[in-house]
Amino acid sequence: DAMVIQNPRYQVTQFGKPVTLSCSQTLNHNVMYWYQQKSSQAPKLLFHYYDKDFNNEADTPDNFQSRRPNTSFCFLDIRSPGLGDAAMYLCATSRRQGGDEQFFGPGTRLTVL
Amino acid sequence: AQSVTQLDSQVPVFEEAPVELRCNYSSSVSVYLFWYVQYPNQGLQLLLKYLSGSTLVESINGFEAEFNKSQTSFHLRKPSVHISDTAEYFCAVSKSGGSNYKLTFGKGTLLTVNP
């Protein structure tokens, strides 16, 4: 089945230790998104790629970076995780922008010690 | 900018009872509206969406939502719920038309269906 895969499902890192979260898709969608979801809060868009074009949300901290080496893969890099970065990170894809359904992966839960 | 308010953080109901999950939005422009569902340990899945046309939209598993522009609402309803409907439900909005991509989510409503 075509899907959005996130690895790992659970990630534990230490304060200040860089961490990379991975997302892959078999849907061949043009757009890939990263959301941060903290407990009891709405998912918050961090950035998205339309093909290779990177779009950063204005309020996304500089500590968060992303890479999309090809259509299928997208990575979220947190350069120096703080305790406040502990959250669920959701990857999503869509065929195009504007009204299209977004398909979500199961998420990676990040714990910062 | 858009915003979404889901008025109830938790809704407990008994099996076969009707349910309404409330969603209100704020926007200065025309919008698309969505309901996503998140089952335990899974990602979000699209339940239904309103883009244009008929203001009443339905999902394949018996949910429906009605776009009410005057009340800026998009409430989700089901006449008879099942245990398997237990999940978190998120209402979301985006600007309509063009290349607008950004979904703004509400905080979610946890629907718990009890036997």
Short mmCIF file of C-alpha atoms in Angstrom, two decimals:
data_model
loop_
_atom_site.label_atom_id
_atom_site.label_comp_id
_atom_site.label_asym_id
_atom_site.label_seq_id
_atom_site.Cartn_x
_atom_site.Cartn_y
_atom_site.Cartn_z
CA ASP A 1 0.00 0.00 0.00
CA ALA A 2 1.14 3.51 -0.77
CA MET A 3 1.95 5.30 2.43
CA VAL A 4 3.95 7.77 4.50
CA ILE A 5 6.55 6.16 6.74
CA GLN A 6 8.31 7.79 9.65
CA ASN A 7 11.37 6.47 11.42
CA PRO A 8 11.94 6.02 14.20
CA ARG A 9 8.54 5.99 15.91
CA TYR A 10 10.16 6.93 19.21
CA GLN A 11 13.37 8.90 19.59
CA VAL A 12 15.18 9.78 22.80
CA THR A 13 17.97 12.33 22.72
CA GLN A 14 19.93 14.36 25.20
CA PHE A 15 19.69 18.08 25.69
CA GLY A 16 21.77 19.74 22.98
CA LYS A 17 22.54 16.54 21.05
CA PRO A 18 21.60 16.82 17.36
CA VAL A 19 18.88 14.49 16.15
CA THR A 20 17.46 13.62 12.73
CA LEU A 21 13.96 12.35 12.05
CA SER A 22 13.16 10.61 8.79
CA CYS A 23 10.11 10.53 6.54
CA SER A 24 9.60 8.61 3.33
CA GLN A 25 6.64 8.31 0.99
CA THR A 26 5.57 5.92 -1.73
CA LEU A 27 2.79 8.20 -3.00
CA ASN A 28 5.05 10.19 -5.35
CA HIS A 29 3.55 13.40 -4.02
CA ASN A 30 5.05 16.78 -4.84
CA VAL A 31 4.59 18.34 -1.42
CA MET A 32 5.99 17.20 1.91
CA TYR A 33 5.28 18.85 5.27
CA TRP A 34 6.66 18.69 8.80
CA TYR A 35 4.39 19.47 11.75
CA GLN A 36 5.13 19.68 15.45
CA GLN A 37 2.39 18.54 17.81
CA LYS A 38 2.77 19.08 21.54
CA SER A 39 0.52 17.41 24.06
CA SER A 40 -3.08 18.68 23.94
CA GLN A 41 -2.18 21.20 21.24
CA ALA A 42 -2.92 21.53 17.56
CA PRO A 43 -0.38 20.32 15.00
CA LYS A 44 1.77 23.29 14.00
CA LEU A 45 3.36 23.54 10.56
CA LEU A 46 7.14 23.97 10.70
CA PHE A 47 7.95 23.99 6.98
CA HIS A 48 7.13 22.32 3.70
CA TYR A 49 8.71 21.45 0.37
CA TYR A 50 6.99 21.90 -2.98
CA ASP A 51 9.24 19.65 -5.02
CA LYS A 52 12.67 21.08 -4.16
CA ASP A 53 11.41 24.49 -3.12
CA PHE A 54 11.73 24.92 0.64
CA ASN A 55 9.19 27.05 2.52
CA ASN A 56 9.87 27.93 6.13
CA GLU A 57 7.15 29.19 8.44
CA ALA A 58 8.03 32.58 9.89
CA ASP A 59 7.88 31.37 13.48
CA THR A 60 9.85 28.14 13.04
CA PRO A 61 12.98 28.35 15.22
CA ASP A 62 16.37 28.35 13.49
CA ASN A 63 17.16 25.23 15.49
CA PHE A 64 14.98 23.28 13.05
CA GLN A 65 16.26 22.46 9.58
CA SER A 66 15.05 20.19 6.82
CA ARG A 67 16.43 18.36 3.81
CA ARG A 68 14.70 16.74 0.87
CA PRO A 69 17.29 14.85 -1.18
CA ASN A 70 14.71 13.36 -3.53
CA THR A 71 10.95 13.06 -4.04
CA SER A 72 10.58 10.16 -1.64
CA PHE A 73 12.55 11.31 1.40
CA CYS A 74 12.47 14.26 3.75
CA PHE A 75 14.45 14.78 6.96
CA LEU A 76 13.94 16.98 9.98
CA ASP A 77 17.15 18.00 11.74
CA ILE A 78 17.05 19.50 15.20
CA ARG A 79 20.49 20.99 15.74
CA SER A 80 20.43 21.50 19.50
CA PRO A 81 17.28 20.05 21.04
CA GLY A 82 15.93 21.74 24.12
CA LEU A 83 13.43 20.41 26.62
CA GLY A 84 10.76 22.48 24.88
CA ASP A 85 11.28 20.55 21.64
CA ALA A 86 9.87 17.36 23.10
CA ALA A 87 6.81 16.64 20.98
CA MET A 88 5.27 14.44 18.31
CA TYR A 89 6.64 15.26 14.87
CA LEU A 90 4.30 14.53 11.99
CA CYS A 91 5.26 14.22 8.35
CA ALA A 92 2.61 14.67 5.68
CA THR A 93 2.40 14.72 1.89
CA SER A 94 0.00 16.00 -0.74
CA ARG A 95 -0.10 15.91 -4.54
CA ARG A 96 -0.19 19.66 -4.77
CA GLN A 97 -0.97 22.66 -2.68
CA GLY A 98 -4.35 24.20 -2.07
CA GLY A 99 -7.21 22.05 -0.88
CA ASP A 100 -5.62 18.68 -1.57
CA GLU A 101 -5.82 16.00 1.07
CA GLN A 102 -2.70 15.70 3.19
CA PHE A 103 -1.61 12.15 3.98
CA PHE A 104 0.08 11.78 7.36
CA GLY A 105 2.63 9.38 8.70
CA PRO A 106 2.24 7.85 12.18
CA GLY A 107 4.60 10.39 13.74
CA THR A 108 7.84 10.28 15.72
CA ARG A 109 7.62 11.01 19.41
CA LEU A 110 10.74 12.87 20.52
CA THR A 111 11.85 12.84 24.15
CA VAL A 112 14.63 15.19 25.28
CA LEU A 113 16.45 14.26 28.48
CA ALA B 1 -4.59 34.68 9.38
CA GLN B 2 -6.98 31.85 10.10
CA SER B 3 -7.82 30.27 13.43
CA VAL B 4 -9.88 27.27 14.51
CA THR B 5 -11.68 26.71 17.77
CA GLN B 6 -12.88 23.29 18.82
CA LEU B 7 -15.15 24.01 21.70
CA ASP B 8 -14.93 20.63 23.42
CA SER B 9 -11.64 18.97 24.30
CA GLN B 10 -13.37 15.72 25.29
CA VAL B 11 -16.75 14.24 24.36
CA PRO B 12 -17.80 10.98 26.03
CA VAL B 13 -20.87 9.24 24.61
CA PHE B 14 -22.52 5.86 24.74
CA GLU B 15 -22.55 3.51 21.78
CA GLU B 16 -25.39 4.15 19.29
CA ALA B 17 -25.95 7.66 20.63
CA PRO B 18 -25.73 10.69 18.31
CA VAL B 19 -22.75 12.99 18.57
CA GLU B 20 -21.79 16.49 17.44
CA LEU B 21 -18.22 17.79 17.56
CA ARG B 22 -18.15 21.54 17.27
CA CYS B 23 -15.76 23.59 15.16
CA ASN B 24 -15.72 27.33 14.57
CA TYR B 25 -13.21 29.16 12.46
CA SER B 26 -12.08 32.71 11.91
CA SER B 27 -10.87 34.01 8.57
CA SER B 28 -11.04 37.21 6.55
CA VAL B 29 -11.00 35.29 3.25
CA SER B 30 -12.76 32.30 1.74
CA VAL B 31 -11.66 28.99 3.18
CA TYR B 32 -11.50 25.25 2.69
CA LEU B 33 -12.51 23.19 5.72
CA PHE B 34 -11.42 19.74 6.82
CA TRP B 35 -11.99 17.15 9.51
CA TYR B 36 -9.15 14.75 10.26
CA VAL B 37 -9.31 11.76 12.59
CA GLN B 38 -6.42 10.28 14.57
CA TYR B 39 -6.83 6.76 15.96
CA PRO B 40 -4.51 5.69 18.79
CA ASN B 41 -0.89 5.32 17.66
CA GLN B 42 -1.72 6.29 14.09
CA GLY B 43 -1.29 9.35 11.91
CA LEU B 44 -4.07 11.76 10.99
CA GLN B 45 -6.48 10.63 8.27
CA LEU B 46 -8.82 12.85 6.28
CA LEU B 47 -12.43 12.23 7.27
CA LEU B 48 -14.16 14.77 5.02
CA LYS B 49 -13.64 18.18 3.48
CA TYR B 50 -15.55 21.16 2.14
CA LEU B 51 -14.06 22.97 -0.83
CA SER B 52 -17.12 24.35 -2.64
CA GLY B 53 -20.63 23.40 -3.73
CA SER B 54 -23.03 21.65 -1.38
CA THR B 55 -22.52 22.82 2.17
CA LEU B 56 -23.28 19.34 3.53
CA VAL B 57 -20.44 16.86 3.10
CA GLU B 58 -20.38 13.22 4.10
CA SER B 59 -17.79 10.59 4.86
CA ILE B 60 -17.93 6.91 3.98
CA ASN B 61 -18.36 5.85 7.60
CA GLY B 62 -21.47 7.86 8.42
CA PHE B 63 -20.08 11.19 9.57
CA GLU B 64 -21.29 14.43 8.05
CA ALA B 65 -20.42 18.10 8.45
CA GLU B 66 -22.18 21.24 7.34
CA PHE B 67 -20.44 24.43 6.33
CA ASN B 68 -22.29 27.41 7.78
CA LYS B 69 -20.73 30.60 6.47
CA SER B 70 -22.86 32.98 8.51
CA GLN B 71 -21.96 31.21 11.75
CA THR B 72 -18.41 30.39 10.60
CA SER B 73 -18.90 26.82 11.71
CA PHE B 74 -18.18 23.33 10.40
CA HIS B 75 -19.63 21.00 13.02
CA LEU B 76 -19.17 17.24 12.65
CA ARG B 77 -22.10 14.94 13.34
CA LYS B 78 -22.93 11.26 13.40
CA PRO B 79 -26.41 9.94 14.19
CA SER B 80 -25.21 6.72 15.83
CA VAL B 81 -21.63 6.13 16.97
CA HIS B 82 -19.72 2.88 17.35
CA ILE B 83 -16.98 1.87 19.75
CA SER B 84 -14.59 2.00 16.79
CA ASP B 85 -15.23 5.75 16.38
CA THR B 86 -13.20 6.39 19.53
CA ALA B 87 -10.42 8.70 18.36
CA GLU B 88 -9.21 12.29 18.36
CA TYR B 89 -10.86 14.54 15.78
CA PHE B 90 -9.19 17.65 14.40
CA CYS B 91 -10.90 20.43 12.50
CA ALA B 92 -8.66 22.37 10.09
CA VAL B 93 -8.92 25.34 7.73
CA SER B 94 -6.92 26.68 4.83
CA LYS B 95 -7.33 29.66 2.55
CA SER B 96 -9.15 28.71 -0.61
CA GLY B 97 -7.78 28.91 -4.13
CA GLY B 98 -4.37 29.25 -5.69
CA SER B 99 -1.40 27.62 -4.06
CA ASN B 100 -2.48 28.15 -0.49
CA TYR B 101 -1.27 25.12 1.38
CA LYS B 102 -1.20 25.90 5.06
CA LEU B 103 -3.59 23.95 7.24
CA THR B 104 -4.43 25.57 10.55
CA PHE B 105 -5.65 22.96 13.01
CA GLY B 106 -7.83 23.16 16.07
CA LYS B 107 -6.62 21.59 19.30
CA GLY B 108 -8.68 18.47 18.76
CA THR B 109 -11.65 16.77 20.38
CA LEU B 110 -11.22 13.36 21.97
CA LEU B 111 -14.34 11.32 21.26
CA THR B 112 -14.72 8.37 23.60
CA VAL B 113 -17.51 5.90 22.82
CA ASN B 114 -18.47 3.74 25.77
CA PRO B 115 -20.41 0.46 25.62
#
